[in-house]
mmCIF file of C-alpha atoms in Angstrom:
data_model
loop_
_atom_site.group_PDB
_atom_site.id
_atom_site.type_symbol
_atom_site.label_atom_id
_atom_site.label_comp_id
_atom_site.label_asym_id
_atom_site.label_seq_id
_atom_site.Cartn_x
_atom_site.Cartn_y
_atom_site.Cartn_z
ATOM 1 C CA MET B 1 0.050 0.073 0.178
ATOM 2 C CA ALA B 2 1.544 3.400 -1.043
ATOM 3 C CA SER B 3 2.038 6.029 1.689
ATOM 4 C CA VAL B 4 1.280 9.786 1.602
ATOM 5 C CA ASP B 5 1.964 12.601 3.550
ATOM 6 C CA VAL B 6 -0.147 15.425 3.433
ATOM 7 C CA VAL B 7 0.809 18.949 4.488
ATOM 8 C CA ILE B 8 -2.066 21.450 5.213
ATOM 9 C CA PRO B 9 -0.856 25.086 6.296
ATOM 10 C CA CYS B 10 -3.190 26.931 7.947
ATOM 11 C CA TYR B 11 -3.384 30.610 8.908
ATOM 12 C CA LYS B 12 -6.716 31.951 10.555
ATOM 13 C CA TYR B 13 -8.666 28.972 8.685
ATOM 14 C CA GLY B 14 -9.747 26.646 11.821
ATOM 15 C CA SER B 15 -13.222 26.797 11.154
ATOM 16 C CA VAL B 16 -12.854 24.986 7.752
ATOM 17 C CA LEU B 17 -9.502 22.930 8.514
ATOM 18 C CA PRO B 18 -11.771 19.996 9.556
ATOM 19 C CA THR B 19 -12.856 19.391 6.020
ATOM 20 C CA ALA B 20 -9.820 19.573 4.740
ATOM 21 C CA VAL B 21 -8.393 16.900 7.373
ATOM 22 C CA ARG B 22 -11.129 14.668 6.803
ATOM 23 C CA SER B 23 -10.775 14.768 3.074
ATOM 24 C CA VAL B 24 -7.133 13.260 3.685
ATOM 25 C CA LEU B 25 -8.069 10.781 6.430
ATOM 26 C CA ASP B 26 -11.054 9.359 4.380
ATOM 27 C CA GLN B 27 -9.133 8.368 1.298
ATOM 28 C CA PRO B 28 -9.181 4.455 0.999
ATOM 29 C CA ASP B 29 -6.396 2.234 -0.141
ATOM 30 C CA VAL B 30 -3.266 4.379 0.835
ATOM 31 C CA ASP B 31 -1.456 5.111 4.397
ATOM 32 C CA VAL B 32 -1.761 8.562 5.371
ATOM 33 C CA ARG B 33 -0.179 10.986 7.701
ATOM 34 C CA VAL B 34 -1.340 14.578 7.935
ATOM 35 C CA LEU B 35 0.817 17.362 9.318
ATOM 36 C CA VAL B 36 -0.947 20.510 10.121
ATOM 37 C CA ILE B 37 1.279 23.718 10.616
ATOM 38 C CA ASP B 38 -0.591 26.848 12.343
ATOM 39 C CA ASP B 39 1.537 29.602 11.429
ATOM 40 C CA ALA B 40 1.043 31.743 14.230
ATOM 41 C CA SER B 41 -3.175 32.023 13.524
ATOM 42 C CA GLY B 42 -3.669 33.390 16.983
ATOM 43 C CA ASP B 43 -7.301 32.687 16.470
ATOM 44 C CA GLY B 44 -8.009 29.304 17.796
ATOM 45 C CA SER B 45 -7.232 27.780 14.815
ATOM 46 C CA ALA B 46 -4.301 25.763 16.553
ATOM 47 C CA ASP B 47 -7.054 24.424 19.035
ATOM 48 C CA VAL B 48 -9.150 23.165 16.346
ATOM 49 C CA ALA B 49 -5.672 21.473 14.848
ATOM 50 C CA ARG B 50 -4.797 19.977 18.573
ATOM 51 C CA GLN B 51 -8.321 18.501 18.812
ATOM 52 C CA LEU B 52 -8.083 16.905 15.203
ATOM 53 C CA ALA B 53 -4.633 15.296 16.838
ATOM 54 C CA ALA B 54 -6.176 14.173 20.019
ATOM 55 C CA GLU B 55 -8.736 12.312 17.773
ATOM 56 C CA ASP B 56 -6.837 10.548 15.222
ATOM 57 C CA SER B 57 -3.034 9.282 15.554
ATOM 58 C CA ARG B 58 -2.631 10.344 11.987
ATOM 59 C CA VAL B 59 -2.917 13.956 12.528
ATOM 60 C CA GLN B 60 0.385 15.599 14.071
ATOM 61 C CA VAL B 61 0.430 19.443 14.507
ATOM 62 C CA VAL B 62 3.131 22.054 14.422
ATOM 63 C CA GLU B 63 2.627 25.672 15.729
ATOM 64 C CA HIS B 64 4.801 28.519 14.986
ATOM 65 C CA VAL B 65 5.267 31.236 17.598
ATOM 66 C CA ARG B 66 5.570 33.821 14.978
ATOM 67 C CA ASN B 67 4.245 34.165 11.493
ATOM 68 C CA LYS B 68 6.682 32.731 9.001
ATOM 69 C CA GLY B 69 4.563 32.923 5.743
ATOM 70 C CA HIS B 70 3.097 30.637 3.698
ATOM 71 C CA ILE B 71 6.366 29.871 1.325
ATOM 72 C CA ALA B 72 8.558 28.836 4.483
ATOM 73 C CA THR B 73 5.409 26.854 5.899
ATOM 74 C CA TYR B 74 5.394 24.914 2.774
ATOM 75 C CA ASN B 75 8.668 24.100 2.338
ATOM 76 C CA GLU B 76 8.815 23.245 6.076
ATOM 77 C CA GLY B 77 6.082 20.462 5.409
ATOM 78 C CA LEU B 78 7.229 18.988 2.398
ATOM 79 C CA LEU B 79 10.951 19.183 2.877
ATOM 80 C CA GLU B 80 11.559 18.477 6.381
ATOM 81 C CA TRP B 81 8.822 16.596 7.242
ATOM 82 C CA ALA B 82 7.373 14.417 4.746
ATOM 83 C CA SER B 83 9.108 11.029 4.673
ATOM 84 C CA ALA B 84 6.250 8.798 2.709
ATOM 85 C CA ASP B 85 6.346 7.652 -0.670
ATOM 86 C CA TYR B 86 4.566 10.594 -1.950
ATOM 87 C CA CYS B 87 3.479 13.859 -0.666
ATOM 88 C CA ALA B 88 1.099 16.653 -1.108
ATOM 89 C CA LEU B 89 0.131 20.381 -0.121
ATOM 90 C CA LEU B 90 -3.295 21.101 0.978
ATOM 91 C CA SER B 91 -4.794 24.271 1.734
ATOM 92 C CA ALA B 92 -6.675 24.377 4.795
ATOM 93 C CA ASP B 93 -9.693 25.960 2.858
ATOM 94 C CA ASP B 94 -9.366 23.037 0.220
ATOM 95 C CA ALA B 95 -9.959 19.192 0.143
ATOM 96 C CA LEU B 96 -9.380 16.123 -1.396
ATOM 97 C CA THR B 97 -11.955 14.283 -3.677
ATOM 98 C CA PRO B 98 -12.752 11.033 -2.527
ATOM 99 C CA GLY B 99 -10.154 8.514 -4.091
ATOM 100 C CA ALA B 100 -7.710 11.161 -5.348
ATOM 101 C CA LEU B 101 -4.608 9.625 -3.335
ATOM 102 C CA ARG B 102 -5.453 5.914 -4.543
ATOM 103 C CA ARG B 103 -5.604 7.040 -8.272
ATOM 104 C CA ALA B 104 -2.823 9.263 -8.210
ATOM 105 C CA THR B 105 -0.530 6.662 -6.342
ATOM 106 C CA ARG B 106 -1.411 3.926 -8.452
ATOM 107 C CA LEU B 107 -0.461 6.001 -11.577
ATOM 108 C CA MET B 108 2.591 6.792 -10.220
ATOM 109 C CA ASP B 109 3.350 3.243 -8.809
ATOM 110 C CA ALA B 110 2.885 1.826 -12.504
ATOM 111 C CA HIS B 111 5.551 4.657 -13.828
ATOM 112 C CA PRO B 112 8.248 5.036 -11.591
ATOM 113 C CA GLU B 113 9.705 7.948 -14.198
ATOM 114 C CA VAL B 114 6.676 10.259 -13.221
ATOM 115 C CA GLY B 115 7.800 12.922 -10.859
ATOM 116 C CA PHE B 116 4.437 14.378 -9.837
ATOM 117 C CA THR B 117 0.596 13.631 -11.219
ATOM 118 C CA TYR B 118 -2.286 15.906 -11.357
ATOM 119 C CA GLY B 119 -6.171 15.860 -12.541
ATOM 120 C CA ARG B 120 -8.855 18.415 -12.405
ATOM 121 C CA PRO B 121 -9.505 20.779 -9.105
ATOM 122 C CA LEU B 122 -13.516 21.259 -8.933
ATOM 123 C CA HIS B 123 -14.243 24.804 -7.602
ATOM 124 C CA TRP B 124 -16.194 24.928 -5.168
ATOM 125 C CA ASP B 125 -17.862 27.621 -2.709
ATOM 126 C CA GLY B 126 -17.005 26.188 0.484
ATOM 127 C CA SER B 127 -20.962 25.132 1.415
ATOM 128 C CA GLU B 128 -21.773 21.581 2.933
ATOM 129 C CA PRO B 129 -22.032 19.184 1.453
ATOM 130 C CA LEU B 130 -19.345 18.817 -0.861
ATOM 131 C CA PRO B 131 -20.517 19.041 -4.486
ATOM 132 C CA LEU B 132 -20.454 15.430 -6.187
ATOM 133 C CA ALA B 133 -16.886 14.887 -7.681
ATOM 134 C CA ARG B 134 -15.991 13.074 -11.093
ATOM 135 C CA THR B 135 -14.468 10.167 -9.395
ATOM 136 C CA ALA B 136 -14.834 6.995 -11.918
ATOM 137 C CA ASP B 137 -11.172 6.005 -13.220
ATOM 138 C CA LYS B 138 -11.051 7.252 -16.557
ATOM 139 C CA GLY B 139 -7.334 6.131 -16.990
ATOM 140 C CA TRP B 140 -4.078 8.523 -17.445
ATOM 141 C CA THR B 141 -1.584 10.131 -19.772
ATOM 142 C CA VAL B 142 2.257 10.129 -19.117
ATOM 143 C CA TYR B 143 3.732 13.274 -20.826
ATOM 144 C CA ASN B 144 7.413 13.023 -21.615
ATOM 145 C CA GLY B 145 8.571 16.041 -19.021
ATOM 146 C CA HIS B 146 10.224 18.276 -21.257
ATOM 147 C CA SER B 147 7.414 17.947 -23.585
ATOM 148 C CA TRP B 148 4.991 19.272 -21.178
ATOM 149 C CA LEU B 149 7.475 22.130 -20.101
ATOM 150 C CA ARG B 150 7.541 23.141 -23.729
ATOM 151 C CA ARG B 151 3.676 23.581 -23.793
ATOM 152 C CA ARG B 152 3.934 25.703 -20.268
ATOM 153 C CA PHE B 153 6.390 28.072 -22.418
ATOM 154 C CA ALA B 154 3.957 28.153 -25.440
ATOM 155 C CA LEU B 155 1.113 29.202 -23.178
ATOM 156 C CA GLY B 156 2.939 31.043 -21.069
ATOM 157 C CA GLU B 157 0.619 29.901 -17.718
ATOM 158 C CA GLY B 158 0.311 27.100 -15.905
ATOM 159 C CA CYS B 159 -2.568 24.331 -15.877
ATOM 160 C CA ILE B 160 -2.303 23.399 -12.199
ATOM 161 C CA THR B 161 -4.261 24.805 -9.368
ATOM 162 C CA SER B 162 -2.619 23.026 -6.625
ATOM 163 C CA PRO B 163 -4.149 20.800 -4.261
ATOM 164 C CA GLU B 164 -5.131 18.545 -6.998
ATOM 165 C CA VAL B 165 -0.853 17.619 -7.168
ATOM 166 C CA VAL B 166 0.571 14.392 -5.634
ATOM 167 C CA VAL B 167 4.739 14.473 -5.791
ATOM 168 C CA ARG B 168 7.127 11.803 -5.625
ATOM 169 C CA THR B 169 8.900 12.828 -2.030
ATOM 170 C CA GLU B 170 12.381 11.843 -3.476
ATOM 171 C CA VAL B 171 11.761 14.221 -6.124
ATOM 172 C CA GLN B 172 10.335 16.674 -3.903
ATOM 173 C CA GLN B 173 13.387 16.908 -1.961
ATOM 174 C CA LYS B 174 15.833 16.262 -4.314
ATOM 175 C CA TYR B 175 14.757 19.111 -6.623
ATOM 176 C CA GLY B 176 13.452 21.483 -3.655
ATOM 177 C CA GLY B 177 10.479 23.181 -2.845
ATOM 178 C CA TYR B 178 8.866 26.917 -3.314
ATOM 179 C CA ASP B 179 10.984 29.388 -4.458
ATOM 180 C CA PRO B 180 10.679 32.329 -1.700
ATOM 181 C CA ASP B 181 11.485 34.653 -4.818
ATOM 182 C CA LEU B 182 8.132 33.902 -6.409
ATOM 183 C CA ARG B 183 5.370 34.078 -3.628
ATOM 184 C CA HIS B 184 2.523 34.340 -6.403
ATOM 185 C CA THR B 185 4.136 31.852 -9.260
ATOM 186 C CA GLY B 186 6.420 29.489 -7.053
ATOM 187 C CA ASP B 187 3.711 26.650 -7.766
ATOM 188 C CA ILE B 188 4.225 26.744 -11.377
ATOM 189 C CA GLU B 189 8.068 27.310 -11.303
ATOM 190 C CA MET B 190 8.554 24.288 -8.899
ATOM 191 C CA TRP B 191 6.423 22.119 -11.172
ATOM 192 C CA MET B 192 8.367 23.107 -14.321
ATOM 193 C CA ARG B 193 11.556 22.415 -12.267
ATOM 194 C CA PHE B 194 10.312 18.870 -11.743
ATOM 195 C CA ALA B 195 9.527 18.376 -15.593
ATOM 196 C CA LEU B 196 13.295 19.076 -16.503
ATOM 197 C CA HIS B 197 14.029 15.932 -14.826
ATOM 198 C CA THR B 198 10.836 13.268 -14.853
ATOM 199 C CA ASP B 199 7.995 12.686 -16.755
ATOM 200 C CA VAL B 200 4.443 13.801 -15.695
ATOM 201 C CA GLY B 201 0.996 12.139 -14.842
ATOM 202 C CA TYR B 202 -2.086 13.423 -15.977
ATOM 203 C CA LEU B 203 -5.593 11.625 -14.919
ATOM 204 C CA ARG B 204 -8.133 11.912 -17.444
ATOM 205 C CA GLY B 205 -11.648 12.888 -16.489
ATOM 206 C CA VAL B 206 -11.546 12.878 -13.085
ATOM 207 C CA ASP B 207 -11.902 15.504 -9.872
ATOM 208 C CA GLN B 208 -8.918 15.147 -8.138
ATOM 209 C CA ALA B 209 -9.447 18.081 -5.272
ATOM 210 C CA TYR B 210 -11.796 20.868 -4.224
ATOM 211 C CA TYR B 211 -10.207 24.165 -5.177
ATOM 212 C CA ARG B 212 -12.327 26.655 -2.831
ATOM 213 C CA VAL B 213 -13.205 29.934 -4.631
ATOM 214 C CA HIS B 214 -14.256 33.027 -2.193
ATOM 215 C CA GLY B 215 -13.476 36.541 -2.049
ATOM 216 C CA ASN B 216 -10.371 35.520 0.577
ATOM 217 C CA ASN B 217 -8.231 33.302 -2.067
ATOM 218 C CA MET B 218 -4.696 34.731 -1.158
ATOM 219 C CA SER B 219 -4.094 35.288 -4.858
ATOM 220 C CA ALA B 220 -7.693 37.499 -5.189
ATOM 221 C CA ALA B 221 -6.121 40.914 -4.326
ATOM 222 C CA TYR B 222 -2.526 40.135 -5.862
ATOM 223 C CA TYR B 223 -4.029 39.464 -9.249
ATOM 224 C CA ALA B 224 -6.035 42.600 -9.146
ATOM 225 C CA SER B 225 -2.760 43.778 -10.263
ATOM 226 C CA GLN B 226 -2.224 42.731 -13.772
ATOM 227 C CA VAL B 227 1.072 43.733 -14.171
ATOM 228 C CA ALA B 228 2.227 42.501 -10.830
ATOM 229 C CA ASP B 229 0.824 39.345 -12.135
ATOM 230 C CA LEU B 230 2.773 39.216 -15.847
ATOM 231 C CA ARG B 231 5.935 40.020 -13.995
ATOM 232 C CA GLN B 232 5.759 37.323 -11.688
ATOM 233 C CA ARG B 233 4.992 34.728 -14.667
ATOM 234 C CA LEU B 234 7.979 35.950 -16.291
ATOM 235 C CA ALA B 235 10.169 35.556 -13.335
ATOM 236 C CA ALA B 236 9.049 31.744 -13.177
ATOM 237 C CA TYR B 237 10.046 31.316 -16.390
ATOM 238 C CA VAL B 238 13.239 32.934 -16.379
ATOM 239 C CA SER B 239 14.171 31.117 -13.189
ATOM 240 C CA ILE B 240 13.514 27.648 -15.010
ATOM 241 C CA VAL B 241 15.764 29.052 -18.390
ATOM 242 C CA ASP B 242 18.502 29.905 -16.000
ATOM 243 C CA ARG B 243 18.084 26.313 -14.346
ATOM 244 C CA MET B 244 18.436 24.374 -18.052
ATOM 245 C CA ASP B 245 22.104 22.879 -17.513
ATOM 246 C CA GLY B 246 21.813 21.234 -20.873
ATOM 247 C CA GLN B 247 18.396 19.376 -20.738
ATOM 248 C CA LEU B 248 16.852 21.739 -23.271
ATOM 249 C CA LYS B 249 19.141 22.947 -26.307
ATOM 250 C CA ASP B 250 16.534 25.333 -27.278
ATOM 251 C CA LYS B 251 16.315 27.040 -24.149
ATOM 252 C CA ALA B 252 16.967 30.667 -25.965
ATOM 253 C CA ASP B 253 13.952 29.877 -28.313
ATOM 254 C CA LEU B 254 11.856 28.819 -25.611
ATOM 255 C CA ASP B 255 13.095 32.264 -23.702
ATOM 256 C CA ARG B 256 12.028 34.015 -26.865
ATOM 257 C CA GLN B 257 8.809 32.458 -27.190
ATOM 258 C CA VAL B 258 7.434 33.110 -23.679
ATOM 259 C CA ARG B 259 8.235 36.556 -23.798
ATOM 260 C CA ARG B 260 6.553 36.937 -26.899
ATOM 261 C CA VAL B 261 3.730 35.011 -25.166
ATOM 262 C CA LEU B 262 3.646 37.112 -22.294
ATOM 263 C CA ALA B 263 4.165 40.334 -24.301
ATOM 264 C CA LYS B 264 1.005 39.706 -26.187
ATOM 265 C CA ASP B 265 -0.899 38.917 -23.077
ATOM 266 C CA ALA B 266 -0.101 42.273 -21.677
ATOM 267 C CA LEU B 267 -1.109 44.085 -24.796
ATOM 268 C CA ARG B 268 -4.651 42.127 -24.888
ATOM 269 C CA ARG B 269 -5.250 43.269 -21.253
ATOM 270 C CA ALA B 270 -4.302 47.088 -22.109
ATOM 271 C CA GLY B 271 -7.009 46.270 -25.365
ATOM 272 C CA ARG B 272 -9.818 44.969 -23.334
ATOM 273 C CA ALA B 273 -9.483 47.831 -21.180
ATOM 274 C CA TYR B 274 -10.756 49.924 -24.146
ATOM 275 C CA ASP B 275 -13.554 47.006 -24.907
ATOM 276 C CA LYS B 276 -14.660 47.471 -21.210
ATOM 277 C CA GLY B 277 -14.734 50.984 -21.029
ATOM 278 C CA ILE B 278 -12.486 51.152 -17.814
ATOM 279 C CA THR B 279 -9.505 52.783 -19.391
ATOM 280 C CA ALA B 280 -9.198 55.157 -16.963
ATOM 281 C CA GLU B 281 -8.619 52.549 -14.132
ATOM 282 C CA SER B 282 -6.711 50.507 -15.979
ATOM 283 C CA PRO B 283 -2.612 50.271 -16.104
ATOM 284 C CA ILE B 284 -2.633 50.308 -19.976
ATOM 285 C CA ASP B 285 0.683 52.514 -19.838
ATOM 286 C CA GLU B 286 2.222 49.930 -17.572
ATOM 287 C CA LEU B 287 1.084 47.108 -19.670
ATOM 288 C CA VAL B 288 2.555 48.644 -22.704
ATOM 289 C CA ASP B 289 5.692 49.313 -20.911
ATOM 290 C CA PHE B 290 5.715 45.445 -19.812
ATOM 291 C CA ALA B 291 5.426 44.160 -23.212
ATOM 292 C CA VAL B 292 8.392 46.437 -24.685
ATOM 293 C CA GLU B 293 10.504 45.366 -22.033
ATOM 294 C CA THR B 294 9.928 41.731 -22.065
ATOM 295 C CA PHE B 295 9.408 41.665 -25.887
ATOM 296 C CA PRO B 296 11.456 44.496 -27.426
ATOM 297 C CA GLU B 297 9.804 43.738 -30.768
ATOM 298 C CA ALA B 298 6.467 44.120 -29.606
ATOM 299 C CA ALA B 299 5.509 46.954 -32.038
ATOM 300 C CA SER B 300 5.506 44.129 -34.266
ATOM 301 C CA LEU B 301 2.879 42.042 -32.773
ATOM 302 C CA PRO B 302 -1.115 41.981 -34.029
ATOM 303 C CA GLU B 303 -2.113 42.911 -30.494
ATOM 304 C CA TRP B 304 0.235 46.106 -30.593
ATOM 305 C CA HIS B 305 -1.812 47.274 -33.939
ATOM 306 C CA THR B 306 -4.841 46.496 -32.307
ATOM 307 C CA LEU B 307 -4.450 48.448 -29.588
ATOM 308 C CA LYS B 308 -3.448 51.499 -31.630
ATOM 309 C CA LEU B 309 -6.323 51.561 -33.440
ATOM 310 C CA ARG B 310 -8.366 51.496 -30.146
ATOM 311 C CA GLU B 311 -6.578 54.432 -29.056
ATOM 312 C CA ARG B 312 -7.448 56.242 -32.272
ATOM 313 C CA LEU B 313 -10.942 55.233 -31.750
ATOM 314 C CA GLY B 314 -11.349 56.218 -28.107
ATOM 315 C CA THR B 315 -12.713 54.257 -25.409
ATOM 316 C CA LYS B 316 -16.611 55.047 -26.504
ATOM 317 C CA THR B 317 -16.078 54.036 -30.049
ATOM 318 C CA ALA B 318 -13.558 50.853 -29.259
ATOM 319 C CA ARG B 319 -16.368 49.719 -26.804
ATOM 320 C CA THR B 320 -19.122 50.046 -29.378
ATOM 321 C CA LEU B 321 -17.217 47.968 -32.152
ATOM 322 C CA SER B 322 -15.558 45.218 -30.411
ATOM 323 C CA PRO B 323 -17.604 42.968 -30.927
ATOM 324 C CA LEU B 324 -18.262 43.721 -34.393
ATOM 325 C CA VAL B 325 -14.710 44.861 -35.858
ATOM 326 C CA LEU B 326 -12.084 43.932 -33.477
ATOM 327 C CA THR B 327 -10.716 40.790 -31.753
ATOM 328 C CA ALA B 328 -13.613 40.264 -29.085
ATOM 329 C CA PRO B 329 -14.809 36.977 -31.073
ATOM 330 C CA ALA B 330 -11.806 35.444 -31.926
ATOM 331 C CA ARG B 331 -10.837 36.029 -28.480
ATOM 332 C CA ARG B 332 -13.757 34.004 -27.031
ATOM 333 C CA ILE B 333 -13.358 30.990 -29.645
ATOM 334 C CA ARG B 334 -9.846 30.927 -28.562
ATOM 335 C CA GLN B 335 -10.491 30.714 -24.887
ATOM 336 C CA HIS B 336 -13.258 27.905 -25.579
ATOM 337 C CA ALA B 337 -10.918 25.753 -27.452
ATOM 338 C CA ARG B 338 -8.403 26.106 -24.819
ATOM 339 C CA VAL B 339 -10.474 25.166 -22.056
ATOM 340 C CA PHE B 340 -11.815 22.303 -24.260
ATOM 341 C CA ARG B 341 -8.174 21.226 -24.849
ATOM 342 C CA TRP B 342 -7.378 21.491 -21.019
ATOM 343 C CA GLU B 343 -10.769 19.148 -19.888
ATOM 344 C CA GLN B 344 -9.690 16.488 -22.356
ATOM 345 C CA THR B 345 -5.555 16.477 -22.145
ATOM 346 C CA GLY B 346 -5.047 18.812 -18.867
ATOM 347 C CA ILE B 347 -1.979 20.971 -20.726
#
């Protein structure tokens, strides 16, 4: 029977912590341990964690006397505590779906070349009971790590939320944890780092975790800053390029590719401000500056020319004409196609 260590960081989430812990303890056909790390919540969350540990010997608790932040807390559990065959990080406000660990470990038991496995996250508003998840086995796909990594560079974004991932512990501890310099994109950088050295498993057609969506998600306020989002994504990719010690011979091409993708994204975001009539409150100049800094040939991109057209038309006219003569329909078609592909393939 495979063993899995699950790290659950908790900062002022004591009210929802029992749901997360129970979702791990109730996993069938795996030997599980849970480490709850209370990051100096100071609101009674640690009391909830201690009660859960008192009720089940598989639960352990660490209490920080001062707040260390999420990155240090993640790495403490994954790099210093985890010792099972596999490990996972689960936020205190998320949960695993039934059978998630059995499905993931079965794939990796069958494919020792796979360093980590993921499936789909099921977005959830936190209400009880938990929504019905897709748990029927639909098989899996094993991606060559370098091919999976190239797909990330082609899109300039991740395809993983986080709680749906299970990692081979020796991979986690050999190649390291979350980069403290990447506070908001450390997860995708870490998955890409693993893919430099291992293959990647994807569980098709199943929901592997519940991802709670609410106004207090850690990234909600951060992603309100569009330029900061883009800069953190760029930093994650630059970090991976710097780590490519001969594994990928075309790293210069990959670097150029992702810079072009991110510049296009910045220009599209600036253009959408005209489409939505929100130019006054949008960081259009900063988005354009980012595009030019990141990809000096930004002025040659189609998105540059459509942005300049919007500027000439003005906010009112651009907003009126966008569905007719600009790029909104094509953008929607591309988005639907990408969502469909992600649903089918995970990449």
